Short mmCIF file of N, CA and C in Angstrom, two decimals:
data_model
loop_
_atom_site.label_atom_id
_atom_site.label_comp_id
_atom_site.label_asym_id
_atom_site.label_seq_id
_atom_site.Cartn_x
_atom_site.Cartn_y
_atom_site.Cartn_z
N MET A 1 -3.87 -28.36 -6.96
CA MET A 1 -3.85 -27.25 -6.02
C MET A 1 -3.96 -25.93 -6.76
N THR A 2 -4.76 -25.01 -6.20
CA THR A 2 -4.96 -23.71 -6.83
C THR A 2 -3.70 -22.86 -6.68
N ARG A 3 -3.25 -22.29 -7.79
CA ARG A 3 -2.06 -21.45 -7.74
C ARG A 3 -2.47 -20.02 -7.38
N LEU A 4 -1.74 -19.44 -6.45
CA LEU A 4 -1.96 -18.06 -6.02
C LEU A 4 -0.71 -17.26 -6.32
N ILE A 5 -0.91 -16.05 -6.88
CA ILE A 5 0.22 -15.18 -7.23
C ILE A 5 -0.02 -13.80 -6.63
N LEU A 6 1.03 -13.23 -6.06
CA LEU A 6 1.00 -11.83 -5.64
C LEU A 6 1.67 -11.01 -6.73
N ALA A 7 0.89 -10.10 -7.35
CA ALA A 7 1.41 -9.28 -8.45
C ALA A 7 2.01 -7.99 -7.90
N SER A 8 3.00 -8.15 -7.04
CA SER A 8 3.58 -6.99 -6.37
C SER A 8 5.02 -7.27 -5.98
N GLY A 9 5.84 -6.24 -6.04
CA GLY A 9 7.22 -6.36 -5.57
C GLY A 9 7.36 -5.95 -4.12
N SER A 10 6.26 -5.61 -3.48
CA SER A 10 6.29 -5.11 -2.10
C SER A 10 6.69 -6.21 -1.12
N LYS A 11 7.78 -5.97 -0.39
CA LYS A 11 8.22 -6.93 0.62
C LYS A 11 7.20 -7.06 1.73
N ILE A 12 6.62 -5.94 2.14
CA ILE A 12 5.70 -5.99 3.29
C ILE A 12 4.42 -6.73 2.92
N ARG A 13 3.91 -6.55 1.70
CA ARG A 13 2.71 -7.31 1.30
C ARG A 13 3.01 -8.80 1.26
N ALA A 14 4.17 -9.15 0.74
CA ALA A 14 4.55 -10.57 0.70
C ALA A 14 4.67 -11.12 2.12
N THR A 15 5.25 -10.35 3.02
CA THR A 15 5.39 -10.80 4.41
C THR A 15 4.04 -10.98 5.07
N LEU A 16 3.10 -10.07 4.81
CA LEU A 16 1.76 -10.20 5.38
C LEU A 16 1.10 -11.51 4.94
N LEU A 17 1.21 -11.83 3.65
CA LEU A 17 0.61 -13.06 3.15
C LEU A 17 1.33 -14.30 3.69
N GLU A 18 2.64 -14.23 3.75
CA GLU A 18 3.41 -15.36 4.30
C GLU A 18 3.04 -15.59 5.76
N ASN A 19 2.97 -14.50 6.54
CA ASN A 19 2.63 -14.62 7.97
C ASN A 19 1.23 -15.17 8.18
N ALA A 20 0.35 -14.93 7.20
CA ALA A 20 -1.02 -15.44 7.28
C ALA A 20 -1.10 -16.92 6.87
N GLY A 21 0.03 -17.49 6.44
CA GLY A 21 0.07 -18.91 6.11
C GLY A 21 -0.21 -19.24 4.66
N LEU A 22 -0.17 -18.24 3.78
CA LEU A 22 -0.46 -18.48 2.37
C LEU A 22 0.79 -18.96 1.63
N ILE A 23 0.57 -19.83 0.66
CA ILE A 23 1.64 -20.28 -0.24
C ILE A 23 1.35 -19.64 -1.59
N PHE A 24 2.31 -18.88 -2.10
CA PHE A 24 2.06 -18.12 -3.33
C PHE A 24 3.38 -17.84 -4.04
N ASP A 25 3.25 -17.49 -5.31
CA ASP A 25 4.38 -17.01 -6.09
C ASP A 25 4.31 -15.48 -6.10
N ARG A 26 5.45 -14.89 -6.27
CA ARG A 26 5.49 -13.42 -6.32
C ARG A 26 6.01 -13.00 -7.69
N ILE A 27 5.15 -12.36 -8.47
CA ILE A 27 5.51 -11.91 -9.82
C ILE A 27 5.11 -10.44 -9.94
N PRO A 28 6.05 -9.51 -9.77
CA PRO A 28 5.71 -8.09 -9.89
C PRO A 28 5.13 -7.77 -11.27
N ALA A 29 4.10 -6.94 -11.28
CA ALA A 29 3.46 -6.55 -12.54
C ALA A 29 4.33 -5.56 -13.30
N ASN A 30 4.21 -5.62 -14.61
CA ASN A 30 4.94 -4.70 -15.48
C ASN A 30 3.94 -3.70 -16.07
N VAL A 31 3.58 -2.70 -15.25
CA VAL A 31 2.64 -1.67 -15.70
C VAL A 31 3.22 -0.29 -15.40
N ASP A 32 2.84 0.68 -16.24
CA ASP A 32 3.25 2.07 -16.04
C ASP A 32 2.16 2.75 -15.20
N GLU A 33 2.39 2.84 -13.89
CA GLU A 33 1.37 3.38 -12.99
C GLU A 33 1.01 4.83 -13.32
N ARG A 34 2.02 5.62 -13.67
CA ARG A 34 1.74 7.04 -13.98
C ARG A 34 0.83 7.17 -15.20
N GLN A 35 1.01 6.28 -16.18
CA GLN A 35 0.19 6.33 -17.39
C GLN A 35 -1.27 6.03 -17.07
N ILE A 36 -1.50 5.15 -16.10
CA ILE A 36 -2.86 4.82 -15.69
C ILE A 36 -3.46 5.95 -14.85
N GLU A 37 -2.62 6.53 -13.98
CA GLU A 37 -3.10 7.56 -13.05
C GLU A 37 -3.46 8.88 -13.72
N GLU A 38 -2.61 9.33 -14.64
CA GLU A 38 -2.75 10.69 -15.16
C GLU A 38 -4.13 11.01 -15.72
N PRO A 39 -4.73 10.15 -16.58
CA PRO A 39 -6.07 10.49 -17.06
C PRO A 39 -7.11 10.49 -15.95
N LEU A 40 -6.89 9.67 -14.92
CA LEU A 40 -7.83 9.63 -13.79
C LEU A 40 -7.72 10.90 -12.95
N LEU A 41 -6.48 11.33 -12.71
CA LEU A 41 -6.27 12.55 -11.92
C LEU A 41 -6.88 13.76 -12.61
N SER A 42 -6.79 13.79 -13.94
CA SER A 42 -7.32 14.95 -14.68
C SER A 42 -8.84 15.03 -14.61
N THR A 43 -9.50 13.90 -14.30
CA THR A 43 -10.96 13.93 -14.19
C THR A 43 -11.42 14.13 -12.74
N GLY A 44 -10.44 14.19 -11.82
CA GLY A 44 -10.77 14.48 -10.43
C GLY A 44 -11.43 13.33 -9.67
N VAL A 45 -11.13 12.09 -10.05
CA VAL A 45 -11.74 10.95 -9.35
C VAL A 45 -11.15 10.82 -7.95
N ASP A 46 -11.88 10.14 -7.08
CA ASP A 46 -11.44 9.93 -5.71
C ASP A 46 -10.18 9.06 -5.67
N PRO A 47 -9.32 9.28 -4.66
CA PRO A 47 -8.10 8.48 -4.54
C PRO A 47 -8.38 6.98 -4.45
N GLU A 48 -9.49 6.60 -3.80
CA GLU A 48 -9.82 5.18 -3.68
C GLU A 48 -10.01 4.54 -5.04
N VAL A 49 -10.60 5.28 -5.97
CA VAL A 49 -10.85 4.77 -7.32
C VAL A 49 -9.52 4.53 -8.04
N ILE A 50 -8.59 5.46 -7.87
CA ILE A 50 -7.27 5.31 -8.49
C ILE A 50 -6.56 4.07 -7.94
N ALA A 51 -6.59 3.91 -6.61
CA ALA A 51 -5.95 2.74 -5.99
C ALA A 51 -6.56 1.45 -6.53
N ALA A 52 -7.89 1.42 -6.64
CA ALA A 52 -8.57 0.22 -7.13
C ALA A 52 -8.19 -0.09 -8.58
N LYS A 53 -8.16 0.94 -9.43
CA LYS A 53 -7.84 0.73 -10.84
C LYS A 53 -6.39 0.27 -11.02
N LEU A 54 -5.49 0.80 -10.21
CA LEU A 54 -4.09 0.37 -10.28
C LEU A 54 -3.94 -1.08 -9.84
N SER A 55 -4.65 -1.46 -8.78
CA SER A 55 -4.54 -2.84 -8.30
C SER A 55 -5.06 -3.81 -9.37
N ILE A 56 -6.14 -3.44 -10.05
CA ILE A 56 -6.70 -4.29 -11.10
C ILE A 56 -5.77 -4.37 -12.30
N ALA A 57 -5.19 -3.24 -12.69
CA ALA A 57 -4.26 -3.24 -13.83
C ALA A 57 -3.08 -4.15 -13.58
N LYS A 58 -2.54 -4.13 -12.35
CA LYS A 58 -1.40 -4.98 -12.00
C LYS A 58 -1.80 -6.46 -12.05
N ALA A 59 -2.93 -6.78 -11.44
CA ALA A 59 -3.37 -8.18 -11.40
C ALA A 59 -3.68 -8.70 -12.80
N LYS A 60 -4.30 -7.89 -13.63
CA LYS A 60 -4.64 -8.33 -14.99
C LYS A 60 -3.39 -8.57 -15.84
N GLU A 61 -2.38 -7.72 -15.65
CA GLU A 61 -1.16 -7.88 -16.43
C GLU A 61 -0.49 -9.21 -16.10
N VAL A 62 -0.44 -9.56 -14.82
CA VAL A 62 0.18 -10.82 -14.42
C VAL A 62 -0.73 -12.01 -14.78
N SER A 63 -2.04 -11.82 -14.65
CA SER A 63 -2.99 -12.88 -15.00
C SER A 63 -2.87 -13.29 -16.46
N ALA A 64 -2.62 -12.32 -17.32
CA ALA A 64 -2.51 -12.61 -18.76
C ALA A 64 -1.38 -13.59 -19.06
N ARG A 65 -0.40 -13.65 -18.16
CA ARG A 65 0.76 -14.54 -18.35
C ARG A 65 0.67 -15.82 -17.52
N ASN A 66 -0.41 -15.97 -16.74
CA ASN A 66 -0.50 -17.09 -15.82
C ASN A 66 -1.91 -17.66 -15.79
N HIS A 67 -2.23 -18.43 -16.82
CA HIS A 67 -3.57 -18.99 -16.98
C HIS A 67 -3.96 -19.87 -15.79
N GLY A 68 -5.18 -19.69 -15.31
CA GLY A 68 -5.73 -20.52 -14.24
C GLY A 68 -5.37 -20.11 -12.83
N ALA A 69 -4.44 -19.18 -12.68
CA ALA A 69 -4.02 -18.76 -11.34
C ALA A 69 -4.93 -17.65 -10.80
N TYR A 70 -5.05 -17.60 -9.50
CA TYR A 70 -5.68 -16.46 -8.82
C TYR A 70 -4.57 -15.45 -8.54
N VAL A 71 -4.73 -14.25 -9.08
CA VAL A 71 -3.69 -13.23 -8.97
C VAL A 71 -4.17 -12.08 -8.08
N VAL A 72 -3.40 -11.81 -7.04
CA VAL A 72 -3.71 -10.71 -6.12
C VAL A 72 -2.97 -9.46 -6.57
N GLY A 73 -3.73 -8.40 -6.85
CA GLY A 73 -3.14 -7.10 -7.15
C GLY A 73 -3.42 -6.16 -6.01
N ALA A 74 -2.52 -5.22 -5.76
CA ALA A 74 -2.73 -4.27 -4.66
C ALA A 74 -2.08 -2.94 -4.98
N ASP A 75 -2.65 -1.89 -4.41
CA ASP A 75 -2.06 -0.56 -4.54
C ASP A 75 -2.50 0.28 -3.36
N GLN A 76 -1.70 1.29 -3.07
CA GLN A 76 -2.03 2.20 -1.96
C GLN A 76 -1.83 3.64 -2.41
N ILE A 77 -2.77 4.47 -2.02
CA ILE A 77 -2.70 5.90 -2.34
C ILE A 77 -2.71 6.70 -1.04
N LEU A 78 -1.83 7.69 -0.95
CA LEU A 78 -1.83 8.61 0.18
C LEU A 78 -2.45 9.92 -0.27
N ALA A 79 -3.51 10.33 0.43
CA ALA A 79 -4.18 11.59 0.11
C ALA A 79 -3.95 12.57 1.26
N PHE A 80 -3.47 13.76 0.91
CA PHE A 80 -3.16 14.78 1.92
C PHE A 80 -3.54 16.15 1.37
N GLU A 81 -4.44 16.81 2.08
CA GLU A 81 -4.88 18.17 1.72
C GLU A 81 -5.29 18.26 0.25
N GLY A 82 -6.09 17.27 -0.18
CA GLY A 82 -6.64 17.29 -1.53
C GLY A 82 -5.69 16.85 -2.62
N LYS A 83 -4.50 16.40 -2.24
CA LYS A 83 -3.52 15.96 -3.24
C LYS A 83 -3.20 14.49 -3.04
N ARG A 84 -2.79 13.84 -4.14
CA ARG A 84 -2.33 12.46 -4.11
C ARG A 84 -0.80 12.51 -4.14
N LEU A 85 -0.17 11.98 -3.10
CA LEU A 85 1.28 12.05 -3.00
C LEU A 85 1.93 10.79 -3.58
N VAL A 86 3.17 10.96 -4.07
CA VAL A 86 3.96 9.83 -4.55
C VAL A 86 5.19 9.71 -3.65
N LYS A 87 5.94 8.64 -3.83
CA LYS A 87 7.12 8.41 -2.98
C LYS A 87 8.11 9.57 -3.13
N PRO A 88 8.66 10.06 -2.01
CA PRO A 88 9.64 11.15 -2.10
C PRO A 88 10.88 10.72 -2.87
N GLU A 89 11.45 11.68 -3.60
CA GLU A 89 12.60 11.37 -4.47
C GLU A 89 13.89 11.17 -3.68
N ASP A 90 14.05 11.93 -2.59
CA ASP A 90 15.28 11.82 -1.79
C ASP A 90 14.95 12.18 -0.35
N LEU A 91 15.96 12.12 0.51
CA LEU A 91 15.73 12.35 1.94
C LEU A 91 15.31 13.78 2.24
N ASN A 92 15.78 14.75 1.45
CA ASN A 92 15.33 16.13 1.66
C ASN A 92 13.84 16.27 1.37
N ALA A 93 13.40 15.63 0.29
CA ALA A 93 11.96 15.67 -0.04
C ALA A 93 11.16 14.94 1.03
N ALA A 94 11.69 13.84 1.55
CA ALA A 94 11.01 13.09 2.61
C ALA A 94 10.87 13.97 3.86
N ARG A 95 11.94 14.69 4.20
CA ARG A 95 11.91 15.55 5.39
C ARG A 95 10.86 16.66 5.23
N GLU A 96 10.85 17.29 4.05
CA GLU A 96 9.87 18.35 3.78
C GLU A 96 8.44 17.81 3.87
N GLN A 97 8.23 16.63 3.32
CA GLN A 97 6.90 16.03 3.36
C GLN A 97 6.48 15.75 4.80
N LEU A 98 7.38 15.17 5.58
CA LEU A 98 7.05 14.86 6.97
C LEU A 98 6.77 16.13 7.77
N MET A 99 7.52 17.19 7.51
CA MET A 99 7.26 18.45 8.21
C MET A 99 5.89 19.01 7.81
N SER A 100 5.49 18.82 6.55
CA SER A 100 4.17 19.29 6.11
C SER A 100 3.05 18.49 6.78
N PHE A 101 3.34 17.24 7.16
CA PHE A 101 2.36 16.40 7.86
C PHE A 101 2.19 16.80 9.32
N SER A 102 3.18 17.51 9.88
CA SER A 102 3.22 17.78 11.32
C SER A 102 1.92 18.42 11.83
N GLY A 103 1.32 17.77 12.84
CA GLY A 103 0.09 18.29 13.45
C GLY A 103 -1.15 18.11 12.59
N LYS A 104 -1.06 17.36 11.51
CA LYS A 104 -2.20 17.20 10.58
C LYS A 104 -2.47 15.71 10.35
N SER A 105 -3.56 15.46 9.63
CA SER A 105 -3.89 14.06 9.32
C SER A 105 -3.84 13.83 7.81
N HIS A 106 -3.63 12.59 7.44
CA HIS A 106 -3.69 12.19 6.04
C HIS A 106 -4.36 10.82 5.96
N ALA A 107 -4.78 10.45 4.76
CA ALA A 107 -5.49 9.19 4.55
C ALA A 107 -4.66 8.25 3.69
N LEU A 108 -4.67 6.99 4.07
CA LEU A 108 -4.09 5.93 3.24
C LEU A 108 -5.22 5.04 2.74
N HIS A 109 -5.34 4.95 1.42
CA HIS A 109 -6.37 4.11 0.79
C HIS A 109 -5.67 2.89 0.21
N SER A 110 -5.97 1.71 0.75
CA SER A 110 -5.35 0.47 0.28
C SER A 110 -6.39 -0.37 -0.45
N ALA A 111 -6.09 -0.66 -1.70
CA ALA A 111 -7.00 -1.45 -2.54
C ALA A 111 -6.34 -2.77 -2.89
N ALA A 112 -7.17 -3.80 -3.03
CA ALA A 112 -6.68 -5.10 -3.50
C ALA A 112 -7.76 -5.73 -4.35
N CYS A 113 -7.34 -6.67 -5.18
CA CYS A 113 -8.30 -7.41 -6.00
C CYS A 113 -7.73 -8.79 -6.25
N VAL A 114 -8.58 -9.66 -6.72
CA VAL A 114 -8.15 -10.98 -7.19
C VAL A 114 -8.69 -11.14 -8.61
N VAL A 115 -7.79 -11.50 -9.52
CA VAL A 115 -8.14 -11.69 -10.92
C VAL A 115 -7.80 -13.12 -11.32
N LYS A 116 -8.71 -13.75 -12.06
CA LYS A 116 -8.45 -15.08 -12.62
C LYS A 116 -8.76 -15.05 -14.10
N ASP A 117 -7.80 -15.43 -14.91
CA ASP A 117 -7.95 -15.44 -16.37
C ASP A 117 -8.52 -14.12 -16.90
N GLY A 118 -7.98 -13.03 -16.38
CA GLY A 118 -8.36 -11.70 -16.86
C GLY A 118 -9.63 -11.12 -16.29
N GLU A 119 -10.35 -11.88 -15.47
CA GLU A 119 -11.61 -11.40 -14.88
C GLU A 119 -11.42 -11.08 -13.40
N VAL A 120 -11.93 -9.93 -12.98
CA VAL A 120 -11.89 -9.57 -11.56
C VAL A 120 -12.94 -10.40 -10.83
N VAL A 121 -12.49 -11.22 -9.88
CA VAL A 121 -13.42 -12.07 -9.13
C VAL A 121 -13.67 -11.55 -7.71
N TRP A 122 -12.83 -10.61 -7.28
CA TRP A 122 -13.02 -9.98 -5.97
C TRP A 122 -12.25 -8.67 -5.94
N GLU A 123 -12.80 -7.68 -5.26
CA GLU A 123 -12.03 -6.47 -4.98
C GLU A 123 -12.47 -5.87 -3.66
N GLY A 124 -11.54 -5.23 -3.00
CA GLY A 124 -11.83 -4.61 -1.71
C GLY A 124 -10.94 -3.40 -1.51
N ILE A 125 -11.42 -2.49 -0.67
CA ILE A 125 -10.64 -1.29 -0.36
C ILE A 125 -10.88 -0.91 1.09
N SER A 126 -9.86 -0.42 1.73
CA SER A 126 -10.00 0.06 3.10
C SER A 126 -9.18 1.34 3.26
N THR A 127 -9.60 2.16 4.21
CA THR A 127 -8.97 3.46 4.43
C THR A 127 -8.58 3.60 5.89
N ALA A 128 -7.41 4.17 6.11
CA ALA A 128 -6.95 4.51 7.46
C ALA A 128 -6.65 6.01 7.49
N ILE A 129 -7.00 6.64 8.60
CA ILE A 129 -6.69 8.05 8.81
C ILE A 129 -5.59 8.12 9.86
N LEU A 130 -4.49 8.77 9.50
CA LEU A 130 -3.34 8.85 10.39
C LEU A 130 -3.11 10.29 10.83
N ASN A 131 -3.11 10.51 12.13
CA ASN A 131 -2.86 11.84 12.69
C ASN A 131 -1.40 11.93 13.13
N VAL A 132 -0.68 12.84 12.50
CA VAL A 132 0.74 13.03 12.82
C VAL A 132 0.85 14.03 13.98
N ARG A 133 1.66 13.69 14.96
CA ARG A 133 1.85 14.60 16.09
C ARG A 133 2.67 15.80 15.64
N GLU A 134 2.77 16.79 16.49
CA GLU A 134 3.62 17.94 16.19
C GLU A 134 5.08 17.47 16.19
N LEU A 135 5.75 17.64 15.07
CA LEU A 135 7.11 17.14 14.92
C LEU A 135 8.13 18.26 15.07
N SER A 136 9.15 18.03 15.87
CA SER A 136 10.21 19.04 16.03
C SER A 136 11.29 18.82 14.98
N GLU A 137 12.07 19.87 14.72
CA GLU A 137 13.20 19.75 13.80
C GLU A 137 14.20 18.72 14.32
N ASP A 138 14.43 18.72 15.63
CA ASP A 138 15.37 17.76 16.23
C ASP A 138 14.91 16.32 16.02
N PHE A 139 13.61 16.10 16.22
CA PHE A 139 13.11 14.74 16.02
C PHE A 139 13.29 14.31 14.57
N LEU A 140 12.96 15.19 13.63
CA LEU A 140 13.09 14.83 12.22
C LEU A 140 14.55 14.55 11.84
N ASP A 141 15.49 15.33 12.40
CA ASP A 141 16.91 15.06 12.16
C ASP A 141 17.26 13.65 12.63
N TRP A 142 16.82 13.32 13.85
CA TRP A 142 17.09 12.00 14.42
C TRP A 142 16.44 10.91 13.58
N TYR A 143 15.17 11.13 13.20
CA TYR A 143 14.42 10.12 12.46
C TYR A 143 15.05 9.83 11.10
N ILE A 144 15.42 10.88 10.37
CA ILE A 144 16.02 10.71 9.04
C ILE A 144 17.37 10.00 9.17
N GLU A 145 18.14 10.36 10.19
CA GLU A 145 19.45 9.73 10.39
C GLU A 145 19.28 8.24 10.72
N ARG A 146 18.28 7.94 11.54
CA ARG A 146 18.05 6.55 11.97
C ARG A 146 17.52 5.68 10.83
N THR A 147 16.60 6.20 10.04
CA THR A 147 15.91 5.38 9.04
C THR A 147 16.59 5.40 7.67
N GLY A 148 17.18 6.52 7.31
CA GLY A 148 17.89 6.62 6.04
C GLY A 148 17.00 6.37 4.83
N SER A 149 17.61 5.88 3.76
CA SER A 149 16.91 5.75 2.48
C SER A 149 15.80 4.70 2.50
N GLU A 150 15.74 3.90 3.57
CA GLU A 150 14.67 2.89 3.70
C GLU A 150 13.29 3.54 3.57
N ILE A 151 13.14 4.76 4.09
CA ILE A 151 11.82 5.41 4.08
C ILE A 151 11.40 5.87 2.68
N LEU A 152 12.33 5.90 1.74
CA LEU A 152 11.99 6.32 0.39
C LEU A 152 11.17 5.28 -0.36
N SER A 153 11.08 4.08 0.20
CA SER A 153 10.27 3.03 -0.43
C SER A 153 8.80 3.16 -0.06
N SER A 154 8.49 4.10 0.82
CA SER A 154 7.12 4.30 1.28
C SER A 154 6.61 5.68 0.86
N VAL A 155 5.39 5.72 0.38
CA VAL A 155 4.82 7.00 -0.07
C VAL A 155 4.74 8.01 1.07
N GLY A 156 4.57 7.55 2.29
CA GLY A 156 4.47 8.47 3.42
C GLY A 156 5.80 8.78 4.07
N ALA A 157 6.88 8.15 3.62
CA ALA A 157 8.21 8.28 4.21
C ALA A 157 8.26 7.75 5.63
N TYR A 158 7.54 6.65 5.85
CA TYR A 158 7.58 5.98 7.14
C TYR A 158 7.15 4.52 6.98
N GLN A 159 7.59 3.71 7.94
CA GLN A 159 7.10 2.34 8.07
C GLN A 159 6.49 2.24 9.46
N LEU A 160 5.20 2.02 9.51
CA LEU A 160 4.51 1.96 10.79
C LEU A 160 5.02 0.81 11.64
N GLU A 161 5.47 -0.25 10.99
CA GLU A 161 5.95 -1.43 11.71
C GLU A 161 7.36 -1.22 12.27
N ALA A 162 7.95 -0.05 12.03
CA ALA A 162 9.29 0.27 12.52
C ALA A 162 9.24 1.62 13.26
N GLU A 163 10.32 2.38 13.18
CA GLU A 163 10.39 3.63 13.96
C GLU A 163 9.40 4.71 13.48
N GLY A 164 8.83 4.50 12.29
CA GLY A 164 7.82 5.43 11.80
C GLY A 164 6.61 5.55 12.72
N VAL A 165 6.39 4.56 13.56
CA VAL A 165 5.26 4.62 14.51
C VAL A 165 5.38 5.83 15.42
N GLN A 166 6.60 6.33 15.62
CA GLN A 166 6.80 7.48 16.51
C GLN A 166 6.26 8.79 15.93
N LEU A 167 5.89 8.80 14.66
CA LEU A 167 5.36 10.02 14.04
C LEU A 167 3.93 10.34 14.47
N PHE A 168 3.22 9.37 15.01
CA PHE A 168 1.76 9.49 15.14
C PHE A 168 1.28 9.58 16.58
N ASP A 169 0.16 10.28 16.75
CA ASP A 169 -0.50 10.25 18.06
C ASP A 169 -1.86 9.57 17.99
N LYS A 170 -2.36 9.32 16.77
CA LYS A 170 -3.63 8.61 16.64
C LYS A 170 -3.75 8.02 15.24
N ILE A 171 -4.28 6.79 15.18
CA ILE A 171 -4.54 6.15 13.89
C ILE A 171 -5.93 5.54 13.94
N GLU A 172 -6.75 5.87 12.95
CA GLU A 172 -8.09 5.29 12.85
C GLU A 172 -8.10 4.37 11.64
N GLY A 173 -8.32 3.09 11.90
CA GLY A 173 -8.35 2.14 10.80
C GLY A 173 -7.50 0.93 11.09
N ASP A 174 -7.50 0.04 10.15
CA ASP A 174 -6.87 -1.27 10.25
C ASP A 174 -5.35 -1.16 10.06
N TYR A 175 -4.61 -1.84 10.90
CA TYR A 175 -3.14 -1.86 10.80
C TYR A 175 -2.69 -2.34 9.43
N PHE A 176 -3.35 -3.37 8.90
CA PHE A 176 -2.96 -3.92 7.60
C PHE A 176 -3.21 -2.93 6.47
N THR A 177 -4.22 -2.09 6.63
CA THR A 177 -4.50 -1.05 5.65
C THR A 177 -3.32 -0.09 5.55
N VAL A 178 -2.77 0.28 6.70
CA VAL A 178 -1.62 1.18 6.72
C VAL A 178 -0.43 0.53 6.03
N LEU A 179 -0.29 -0.78 6.18
CA LEU A 179 0.83 -1.49 5.55
C LEU A 179 0.59 -1.76 4.06
N GLY A 180 -0.62 -1.47 3.57
CA GLY A 180 -0.85 -1.53 2.13
C GLY A 180 -1.71 -2.65 1.60
N LEU A 181 -2.49 -3.29 2.50
CA LEU A 181 -3.31 -4.41 2.03
C LEU A 181 -4.54 -4.58 2.93
N PRO A 182 -5.76 -4.59 2.36
CA PRO A 182 -6.95 -4.92 3.16
C PRO A 182 -6.99 -6.42 3.42
N LEU A 183 -6.14 -6.86 4.31
CA LEU A 183 -5.82 -8.28 4.46
C LEU A 183 -7.00 -9.12 4.94
N LEU A 184 -7.75 -8.65 5.92
CA LEU A 184 -8.80 -9.49 6.49
C LEU A 184 -9.89 -9.81 5.47
N SER A 185 -10.28 -8.82 4.67
CA SER A 185 -11.31 -9.10 3.65
C SER A 185 -10.75 -9.97 2.53
N LEU A 186 -9.47 -9.83 2.21
CA LEU A 186 -8.84 -10.71 1.22
C LEU A 186 -8.82 -12.15 1.72
N LEU A 187 -8.45 -12.35 2.98
CA LEU A 187 -8.44 -13.70 3.53
C LEU A 187 -9.83 -14.32 3.53
N SER A 188 -10.84 -13.51 3.81
CA SER A 188 -12.22 -13.98 3.79
C SER A 188 -12.59 -14.51 2.41
N PHE A 189 -12.21 -13.77 1.37
CA PHE A 189 -12.50 -14.23 0.00
C PHE A 189 -11.73 -15.51 -0.32
N LEU A 190 -10.47 -15.59 0.09
CA LEU A 190 -9.67 -16.78 -0.20
C LEU A 190 -10.23 -18.01 0.50
N ARG A 191 -10.91 -17.82 1.64
CA ARG A 191 -11.61 -18.94 2.27
C ARG A 191 -12.82 -19.35 1.45
N GLU A 192 -13.53 -18.36 0.90
CA GLU A 192 -14.72 -18.64 0.08
C GLU A 192 -14.36 -19.52 -1.12
N ILE A 193 -13.24 -19.25 -1.75
CA ILE A 193 -12.85 -20.02 -2.95
C ILE A 193 -11.96 -21.21 -2.57
N GLU A 194 -11.84 -21.44 -1.27
CA GLU A 194 -11.13 -22.61 -0.73
C GLU A 194 -9.65 -22.65 -1.03
N VAL A 195 -9.06 -21.46 -1.21
CA VAL A 195 -7.60 -21.36 -1.23
C VAL A 195 -7.10 -21.53 0.20
N LEU A 196 -7.91 -21.07 1.16
CA LEU A 196 -7.66 -21.28 2.59
C LEU A 196 -8.78 -22.14 3.17
N LYS A 197 -8.50 -22.81 4.26
CA LYS A 197 -9.53 -23.61 4.93
C LYS A 197 -10.55 -22.69 5.58
N LYS A 198 -11.84 -23.12 5.55
CA LYS A 198 -12.90 -22.34 6.17
C LYS A 198 -12.90 -22.57 7.67
#
């Protein structure tokens, strides 16, 4: 049987794969994401390129330790007003970020790849555009109190699958992209290599 590994510590990515019926091991990659990003940011590359390179770096690191396995790497980048955002440090930073999103849109670029024995055998990327409604101070107080530090695990300070859905009035793109994985195209590839039934 072909071994499949998810090179990510993300609970939501693991849940997406489990819900899709996949059997896999979960081995988070040991890579310094900032070290990979910084030279790319200085050259002004598109956020999608950064997400793709990070997903490949994660998959290759785990692949090097797991001969013969298909390793899924993934990464997500949030782009807002020409900047690439990182996870907020604390709830005050999360609140400020959410207020800056109010009435505006931002993009989530989700990249994934599959690596076997150090070689990239598949890669895909998808983008979702999220329009945040006008947010009141009262709503943000309520939202931060309700969600707490849980939102600090997300670059956008929200989980669309939970109360974070209340932040938006329109979303263009795939639900799975927002959650951090171009799942449908990944499943298509896994059928091609017969990890899944056709």
